Structures are given as C-alpha cells and as structure tokens.
Amino acid sequence: MTSITSFSSQNYKWVILARAMTSSPCAQTRAMHVPASARSFLLYLELQSRFRRHVVRLFSSANIRKPLTRRFIRLWSQQGDLTMEEQDTTPEAPSGGDTNTGKRKHDDEPDPPETGGRGKKRRGAGGKKLRPGERYVPPPQKRNPGVSFSQEHFDETSYFFEGGLRKVCPYYFDFKTYCKGRWIGKSLLEVFKSEFRAESIEYYEKAAKEGRIRLNESPVDDLSVVLRNNDHMRNTVHRHEPPVIGAPLKILVDDGEVLVVDKPASIPVHPCGRFRHNTVIFILGKEHGVSKLHTVHRLDRLTSGVLLFARTLETSKKLDQLVRDRQLEKEYVCRVEGEFPEGELICEEPILVVSFKIGLCRVDPKGKECRTVFQRLSFNGKTSVVRCLPLTGRTHQIRVHLQYLGFPILNDPIYGSHAWGPHRGKGGLVGKSDEELLQALVEEHRSQESLHLLDFMDNGSTAKEVEKTNTFPAQMEDFSEKENSSQVPPEEHQSTGSTGAESGQKSPPGSRDHLCSECKLVRPDPTEKELVMYLHALRYKGPDFEYSTQLPNWAEADWEETDLS
C-alpha cells in the first residue's frame, strides 16, 4: 500500500478522484465527460498509488489542476462525491481514513472578487495598472448601428434665405473618430501633416490650445502625443455648409406608413460631406417636425423628384423587399444634349465603380449588369427630353448609360465633363486611367471653383490624395450620427443665428470665428443653373401604390436653356 501520509492533501484528493472514476460503471460513464488529457493523467496517478511501494513524487497542485476545466471541477463538486478546494497553499496531510479534510467553503461566505482572464485582479484606471508616464486609453464604446436625429440636432443652427437660396448659419460642430490602424504609433502632429491638410499645422496648434482638439475627452495640450489603439478623437470646428435652392420641400403623401416628398435639385437626401442641415432629412425635421424616417431609396444631390421614406420599420422592410424583387417601377425624365433617336432604345452595358469615395462610375466589362430603357419624348432642335426606365439600380446608372450612348444629361457636372476626353466617354472611350480621369475631373472643377465636387474636395488635394485622404471633417465621418451633436465653445465664439448676410457666401454678422479659414473667404453664390441637373424622378409605382410629381418646367417641349440663366 502506498504511503498516503506522505502525500499532500491536494495530491491525495486527486488519487481518490482517480479511483472513483473506475470504481463503478456509473462513475466510468461520468468520467467520459472529462477531457482526455485530464482523464489520462488521473488514471496514471491511480496506477502509481496502487503498484508502487514508495512515495509517489507528484506535480504541484497548480499544475495538476491546469488540464481540468472549471466546468469539470464544478460538476464533480455538485455531485457531492468529492469536495475540492482551490488554494495555492499546501495544508497538512489528512489523518486516518478521512479523505476530505480540506477546508470547506461555508454557504454564507462571500464569493471571492472577480479576477481577470489569467487570475490577476484588475486595478488602476479602467482596471489596468499603468506604468509611470503611461497614458490610459478607455475601451471603445458600442456604436449605434442606426442613424436617428432628434430636436437637439435640428436646433444646432438655423436657416436664412437670400437670392433664391437656402443658407445655413455657420455653427460649431464636433467631428469624432477612433484611431485608425495606420495612425497607431504616430503623433497627432504627424497625422495632421499627412492626412488632414485642409488646415495648416499652425491652425491645429491654436485649436489645441483653445481646447478644440480632444483625445479620449481630455483636451490635447501638445500635438506630439502618440496615438494608441482605441484612442477616441474629437475635433470641434466652425462648420459652413454650401447653399442649396431655396424652393420649399413639398410633401406629397404622409399616411402614417409612407412619407413621399418632391425633392428639389441640389439638396442631398441625408447628411454627407459638407452637408448636414441643408439636407432633406434635416429640413423635414426642422420645418415639418418629422423625424425617425427610414430611407427607402436615394436620389443624387442634383436630381429632383419623388423621394420615398418609410414611417415604420415594418413598412421599410416591405418596400425593401419590393426593391430587391424588382417590383418597384421607377420612371425618370431628363433633358440630354443633341437629338436622341426616336423609338425605344435599351442599354445593357455593365457599370463599374471607379471611386467609391465619390461614387464615380463608368461602363466596363468587369462591372455589374445593368439595363435601362430609354424613349425620346421631344426635341427642340438642340436638346431632347428622354423618358428613362432603369430596370436595375446601379449608382448613376441613367447618367452613365446616357454618356455611353453619346447623349449626356444637360448640366451633368461629372458625366458631361470634357475631363473624359474628346469623346466625353461616348462608347466607353476614355483613353485615361482611372487615376488620370479622377485627376482631370478634380482639376476642371477646381479651376471653375465649382460647388459640384466640393462635397468631397475643397481641400487642395490631388486626385491621388482624394482616394487616400480627405479633410479632417470628412475623414471623421466614421462615427454614429446619433453621437454627432453640436458642442459650442465659449460664448464669445457662439453663432447668433443672424440672417442679415451680404450677397455671396459670407458669414452672417456675429457668427464669425477667429480661427476659421472659411470665415475669411467670400465665395460667389452659385446660380440656379449651376445647382440644377436636368434629371427628375417622375414616378414610383408598386403593386398597390403609385406616387408621381408634375413635370419640371425644363421638360416642356418648347423649353430653351436660357430660361434658367
């Protein structure tokens, strides 16, 4: 018989456990649930105790317990066969035949404190013990997957109307983002120099001194601070939005399930780029008290016409299914350059996205399948009015197909541009790489000081930089819009919401900011002609509904372009 008295109480219990595993068919059945590594080791202990005549040298109790899972230990203790304790100290050997003299845990004894994943107590800021001089980075917060705007967001600023345009009073706004992977290990100064060139380094240094740049909600005093994973950045800026057409937003239907509006040209559907309050979502909230809408489809910023929103989630899912099943018929009307052929013309050229950042597309064999049906409605000797039925829903599908056919939409700032070459993309002939095409588009609109591309440009970047970088505000759009609320710095910088601006895009009195470079510029107001592209969503029809608008004036047969000058 093995000398049990030389065993520690911990090792003794493992030997008893090994014997219990083979003592009966029932015990053997329960042993089948023990991990193979642990079961083999326990049987090894049993053999050692049965057949060896000297004291068995066992491993420490900590190493013995390691292959056994907590679940296994809890399972056996609940059966009441054995009582096991988890102590690192080795008590005295049991006496006599008592096989379970370890100290029991009383029922009324409080549970030990929670420990970390490796048995170490978490302490210090956020549960982590910081080294001297080490900066604490809080864990990332759970993002809100949806986009919901409330009255708090709508009250950030106000509108004023001038020269037929809807303008937004400049306001203070927080752009937020978490540290990108490519920023880790770099200082804020390096990131600003390489990726946020919209402002000078001197501007960022001054903004930091005034507390406008925050890292993990703490003001940044020195831009040399090195960024770490999960760092949360906040940049307070004085925000200016481009003007849009001042035409009212007409509500066509609002039955509690669906909201249908007649969207004017030049107004984006939802916040994007430099637009926030000059969007359909915010205008509906600020002027009509409508919020918590579900977007069913989108229209390009320069496109006008029927725009559907779902009032409820159930209606949204129903309409989404109609779109996926292609049971939602869409009818558009446009005015194109030249004499469009009579009769029905079908274009089935595949469309490829050239740049996801700006949504630039072109016809390419590697693109996605598309199908658009065209039919000429009238011709005034210079331009044609064309009916368009897109049977698929690709980005810029109608505009790209008309460009391919050689009849670009009148006033289309992208697909009617001479940056595409002498043929302007007709027949898919470009003669430039995607990078060269993007560069040519940027240069053309920069030279014209056009607003058409300012949604993603207006920072002096080259075309290559457009794909990789953007201005600080645009880059910071990787966050939940629900968190995106205006935080106004001290009172001396607050906007008064005055509406007495002079001609041109000049800040209203009392809304200027001494650090804002945009406040120092006076941009000429865009003309109505520059803000209108002759493409209109005329009708949306489903199995049991149909929503339509009137034809715009430019779609009349005898209309001439000078009418909008």
PDB file of N, CA, C and O in Angstrom, residues 332-366:
ATOM      1  N   TYR A 332     -38.079  58.020 -64.804  1.00  0.00           N
ATOM      2  CA  TYR A 332     -37.393  59.300 -64.745  1.00  0.00           C
ATOM      3  C   TYR A 332     -37.566  60.027 -66.064  1.00  0.00           C
ATOM      4  O   TYR A 332     -37.878  59.421 -67.104  1.00  0.00           O
ATOM      5  N   VAL A 333     -37.345  61.326 -66.039  1.00  0.00           N
ATOM      6  CA  VAL A 333     -37.330  62.122 -67.254  1.00  0.00           C
ATOM      7  C   VAL A 333     -36.090  63.007 -67.196  1.00  0.00           C
ATOM      8  O   VAL A 333     -35.695  63.471 -66.113  1.00  0.00           O
ATOM      9  N   CYS A 334     -35.461  63.217 -68.332  1.00  0.00           N
ATOM     10  CA  CYS A 334     -34.236  64.024 -68.363  1.00  0.00           C
ATOM     11  C   CYS A 334     -34.164  64.784 -69.687  1.00  0.00           C
ATOM     12  O   CYS A 334     -34.892  64.495 -70.638  1.00  0.00           O
ATOM     13  N   ARG A 335     -33.294  65.769 -69.710  1.00  0.00           N
ATOM     14  CA  ARG A 335     -33.014  66.504 -70.948  1.00  0.00           C
ATOM     15  C   ARG A 335     -31.551  66.281 -71.287  1.00  0.00           C
ATOM     16  O   ARG A 335     -30.662  66.533 -70.457  1.00  0.00           O
ATOM     17  N   VAL A 336     -31.303  65.780 -72.502  1.00  0.00           N
ATOM     18  CA  VAL A 336     -29.949  65.421 -72.905  1.00  0.00           C
ATOM     19  C   VAL A 336     -29.487  66.308 -74.062  1.00  0.00           C
ATOM     20  O   VAL A 336     -30.293  66.962 -74.737  1.00  0.00           O
ATOM     21  N   GLU A 337     -28.196  66.307 -74.279  1.00  0.00           N
ATOM     22  CA  GLU A 337     -27.625  67.068 -75.390  1.00  0.00           C
ATOM     23  C   GLU A 337     -27.888  66.340 -76.711  1.00  0.00           C
ATOM     24  O   GLU A 337     -27.794  65.114 -76.783  1.00  0.00           O
ATOM     25  N   GLY A 338     -28.198  67.103 -77.762  1.00  0.00           N
ATOM     26  CA  GLY A 338     -28.365  66.528 -79.086  1.00  0.00           C
ATOM     27  C   GLY A 338     -29.725  65.919 -79.340  1.00  0.00           C
ATOM     28  O   GLY A 338     -30.636  65.996 -78.508  1.00  0.00           O
ATOM     29  N   GLU A 339     -29.845  65.310 -80.514  1.00  0.00           N
ATOM     30  CA  GLU A 339     -31.097  64.702 -80.944  1.00  0.00           C
ATOM     31  C   GLU A 339     -31.080  63.212 -80.635  1.00  0.00           C
ATOM     32  O   GLU A 339     -30.398  62.421 -81.311  1.00  0.00           O
ATOM     33  N   PHE A 340     -31.813  62.832 -79.626  1.00  0.00           N
ATOM     34  CA  PHE A 340     -31.860  61.427 -79.207  1.00  0.00           C
ATOM     35  C   PHE A 340     -32.670  60.634 -80.232  1.00  0.00           C
ATOM     36  O   PHE A 340     -33.671  61.126 -80.768  1.00  0.00           O
ATOM     37  N   PRO A 341     -32.287  59.398 -80.537  1.00  0.00           N
ATOM     38  CA  PRO A 341     -33.023  58.609 -81.545  1.00  0.00           C
ATOM     39  C   PRO A 341     -34.478  58.393 -81.143  1.00  0.00           C
ATOM     40  O   PRO A 341     -34.813  58.265 -79.955  1.00  0.00           O
ATOM     41  N   GLU A 342     -35.343  58.339 -82.119  1.00  0.00           N
ATOM     42  CA  GLU A 342     -36.747  58.052 -81.855  1.00  0.00           C
ATOM     43  C   GLU A 342     -36.937  56.566 -81.555  1.00  0.00           C
ATOM     44  O   GLU A 342     -36.098  55.738 -81.881  1.00  0.00           O
ATOM     45  N   GLY A 343     -38.064  56.277 -80.958  1.00  0.00           N
ATOM     46  CA  GLY A 343     -38.350  54.890 -80.620  1.00  0.00           C
ATOM     47  C   GLY A 343     -37.706  54.498 -79.299  1.00  0.00           C
ATOM     48  O   GLY A 343     -37.126  55.310 -78.572  1.00  0.00           O
ATOM     49  N   GLU A 344     -37.809  53.216 -78.971  1.00  0.00           N
ATOM     50  CA  GLU A 344     -37.276  52.687 -77.712  1.00  0.00           C
ATOM     51  C   GLU A 344     -35.841  52.234 -77.892  1.00  0.00           C
ATOM     52  O   GLU A 344     -35.501  51.551 -78.855  1.00  0.00           O
ATOM     53  N   LEU A 345     -34.986  52.627 -76.966  1.00  0.00           N
ATOM     54  CA  LEU A 345     -33.570  52.268 -77.006  1.00  0.00           C
ATOM     55  C   LEU A 345     -33.190  51.652 -75.669  1.00  0.00           C
ATOM     56  O   LEU A 345     -33.446  52.224 -74.610  1.00  0.00           O
ATOM     57  N   ILE A 346     -32.589  50.452 -75.718  1.00  0.00           N
ATOM     58  CA  ILE A 346     -32.213  49.736 -74.492  1.00  0.00           C
ATOM     59  C   ILE A 346     -30.696  49.678 -74.381  1.00  0.00           C
ATOM     60  O   ILE A 346     -30.000  49.314 -75.336  1.00  0.00           O
ATOM     61  N   CYS A 347     -30.187  50.037 -73.221  1.00  0.00           N
ATOM     62  CA  CYS A 347     -28.741  49.964 -72.950  1.00  0.00           C
ATOM     63  C   CYS A 347     -28.520  48.944 -71.846  1.00  0.00           C
ATOM     64  O   CYS A 347     -29.134  49.030 -70.773  1.00  0.00           O
ATOM     65  N   GLU A 348     -27.636  47.968 -72.095  1.00  0.00           N
ATOM     66  CA  GLU A 348     -27.364  46.907 -71.127  1.00  0.00           C
ATOM     67  C   GLU A 348     -25.886  46.807 -70.781  1.00  0.00           C
ATOM     68  O   GLU A 348     -25.397  45.737 -70.420  1.00  0.00           O
ATOM     69  N   GLU A 349     -25.180  47.905 -70.904  1.00  0.00           N
ATOM     70  CA  GLU A 349     -23.752  47.898 -70.618  1.00  0.00           C
ATOM     71  C   GLU A 349     -23.499  47.799 -69.108  1.00  0.00           C
ATOM     72  O   GLU A 349     -24.150  48.484 -68.313  1.00  0.00           O
ATOM     73  N   PRO A 350     -22.557  46.922 -68.688  1.00  0.00           N
ATOM     74  CA  PRO A 350     -22.245  46.803 -67.252  1.00  0.00           C
ATOM     75  C   PRO A 350     -21.543  48.058 -66.731  1.00  0.00           C
ATOM     76  O   PRO A 350     -20.819  48.735 -67.470  1.00  0.00           O
ATOM     77  N   ILE A 351     -21.766  48.362 -65.471  1.00  0.00           N
ATOM     78  CA  ILE A 351     -21.217  49.576 -64.869  1.00  0.00           C
ATOM     79  C   ILE A 351     -20.274  49.200 -63.729  1.00  0.00           C
ATOM     80  O   ILE A 351     -20.597  48.375 -62.875  1.00  0.00           O
ATOM     81  N   LEU A 352     -19.104  49.830 -63.730  1.00  0.00           N
ATOM     82  CA  LEU A 352     -18.071  49.601 -62.715  1.00  0.00           C
ATOM     83  C   LEU A 352     -17.853  50.876 -61.910  1.00  0.00           C
ATOM     84  O   LEU A 352     -17.826  51.969 -62.481  1.00  0.00           O
ATOM     85  N   VAL A 353     -17.713  50.733 -60.605  1.00  0.00           N
ATOM     86  CA  VAL A 353     -17.419  51.889 -59.748  1.00  0.00           C
ATOM     87  C   VAL A 353     -15.923  52.189 -59.826  1.00  0.00           C
ATOM     88  O   VAL A 353     -15.089  51.340 -59.511  1.00  0.00           O
ATOM     89  N   VAL A 354     -15.589  53.396 -60.249  1.00  0.00           N
ATOM     90  CA  VAL A 354     -14.190  53.822 -60.352  1.00  0.00           C
ATOM     91  C   VAL A 354     -13.668  54.270 -58.994  1.00  0.00           C
ATOM     92  O   VAL A 354     -12.550  53.951 -58.595  1.00  0.00           O
ATOM     93  N   SER A 355     -14.474  55.041 -58.279  1.00  0.00           N
ATOM     94  CA  SER A 355     -14.077  55.555 -56.970  1.00  0.00           C
ATOM     95  C   SER A 355     -15.266  55.477 -56.027  1.00  0.00           C
ATOM     96  O   SER A 355     -16.277  56.126 -56.248  1.00  0.00           O
ATOM     97  N   PHE A 356     -15.136  54.653 -54.986  1.00  0.00           N
ATOM     98  CA  PHE A 356     -16.216  54.545 -54.005  1.00  0.00           C
ATOM     99  C   PHE A 356     -16.334  55.818 -53.172  1.00  0.00           C
ATOM    100  O   PHE A 356     -17.397  56.139 -52.668  1.00  0.00           O
ATOM    101  N   LYS A 357     -15.227  56.539 -53.020  1.00  0.00           N
ATOM    102  CA  LYS A 357     -15.247  57.733 -52.185  1.00  0.00           C
ATOM    103  C   LYS A 357     -16.179  58.793 -52.759  1.00  0.00           C
ATOM    104  O   LYS A 357     -16.876  59.485 -52.021  1.00  0.00           O
ATOM    105  N   ILE A 358     -16.204  58.937 -54.086  1.00  0.00           N
ATOM    106  CA  ILE A 358     -17.055  59.961 -54.686  1.00  0.00           C
ATOM    107  C   ILE A 358     -18.153  59.356 -55.557  1.00  0.00           C
ATOM    108  O   ILE A 358     -18.925  60.080 -56.152  1.00  0.00           O
ATOM    109  N   GLY A 359     -18.213  58.021 -55.641  1.00  0.00           N
ATOM    110  CA  GLY A 359     -19.272  57.383 -56.408  1.00  0.00           C
ATOM    111  C   GLY A 359     -19.105  57.530 -57.906  1.00  0.00           C
ATOM    112  O   GLY A 359     -20.090  57.494 -58.647  1.00  0.00           O
ATOM    113  N   LEU A 360     -17.898  57.688 -58.399  1.00  0.00           N
ATOM    114  CA  LEU A 360     -17.653  57.844 -59.830  1.00  0.00           C
ATOM    115  C   LEU A 360     -17.694  56.476 -60.512  1.00  0.00           C
ATOM    116  O   LEU A 360     -17.046  55.528 -60.067  1.00  0.00           O
ATOM    117  N   CYS A 361     -18.446  56.379 -61.619  1.00  0.00           N
ATOM    118  CA  CYS A 361     -18.631  55.103 -62.310  1.00  0.00           C
ATOM    119  C   CYS A 361     -18.368  55.262 -63.802  1.00  0.00           C
ATOM    120  O   CYS A 361     -18.346  56.374 -64.332  1.00  0.00           O
ATOM    121  N   ARG A 362     -18.207  54.123 -64.456  1.00  0.00           N
ATOM    122  CA  ARG A 362     -18.063  54.114 -65.917  1.00  0.00           C
ATOM    123  C   ARG A 362     -18.459  52.740 -66.434  1.00  0.00           C
ATOM    124  O   ARG A 362     -18.543  51.770 -65.676  1.00  0.00           O
ATOM    125  N   VAL A 363     -18.713  52.674 -67.742  1.00  0.00           N
ATOM    126  CA  VAL A 363     -19.019  51.389 -68.373  1.00  0.00           C
ATOM    127  C   VAL A 363     -17.744  50.562 -68.462  1.00  0.00           C
ATOM    128  O   VAL A 363     -16.692  51.065 -68.877  1.00  0.00           O
ATOM    129  N   ASP A 364     -17.843  49.298 -68.042  1.00  0.00           N
ATOM    130  CA  ASP A 364     -16.669  48.421 -68.062  1.00  0.00           C
ATOM    131  C   ASP A 364     -17.155  46.973 -68.074  1.00  0.00           C
ATOM    132  O   ASP A 364     -18.107  46.637 -67.361  1.00  0.00           O
ATOM    133  N   PRO A 365     -16.517  46.100 -68.861  1.00  0.00           N
ATOM    134  CA  PRO A 365     -16.947  44.689 -68.901  1.00  0.00           C
ATOM    135  C   PRO A 365     -16.887  44.012 -67.537  1.00  0.00           C
ATOM    136  O   PRO A 365     -17.599  43.028 -67.294  1.00  0.00           O
ATOM    137  N   LYS A 366     -16.048  44.525 -66.626  1.00  0.00           N
ATOM    138  CA  LYS A 366     -15.915  43.921 -65.301  1.00  0.00           C
ATOM    139  C   LYS A 366     -16.971  44.438 -64.325  1.00  0.00           C
ATOM    140  O   LYS A 366     -17.003  44.020 -63.164  1.00  0.00           O
TER     141      LYS A 366
END
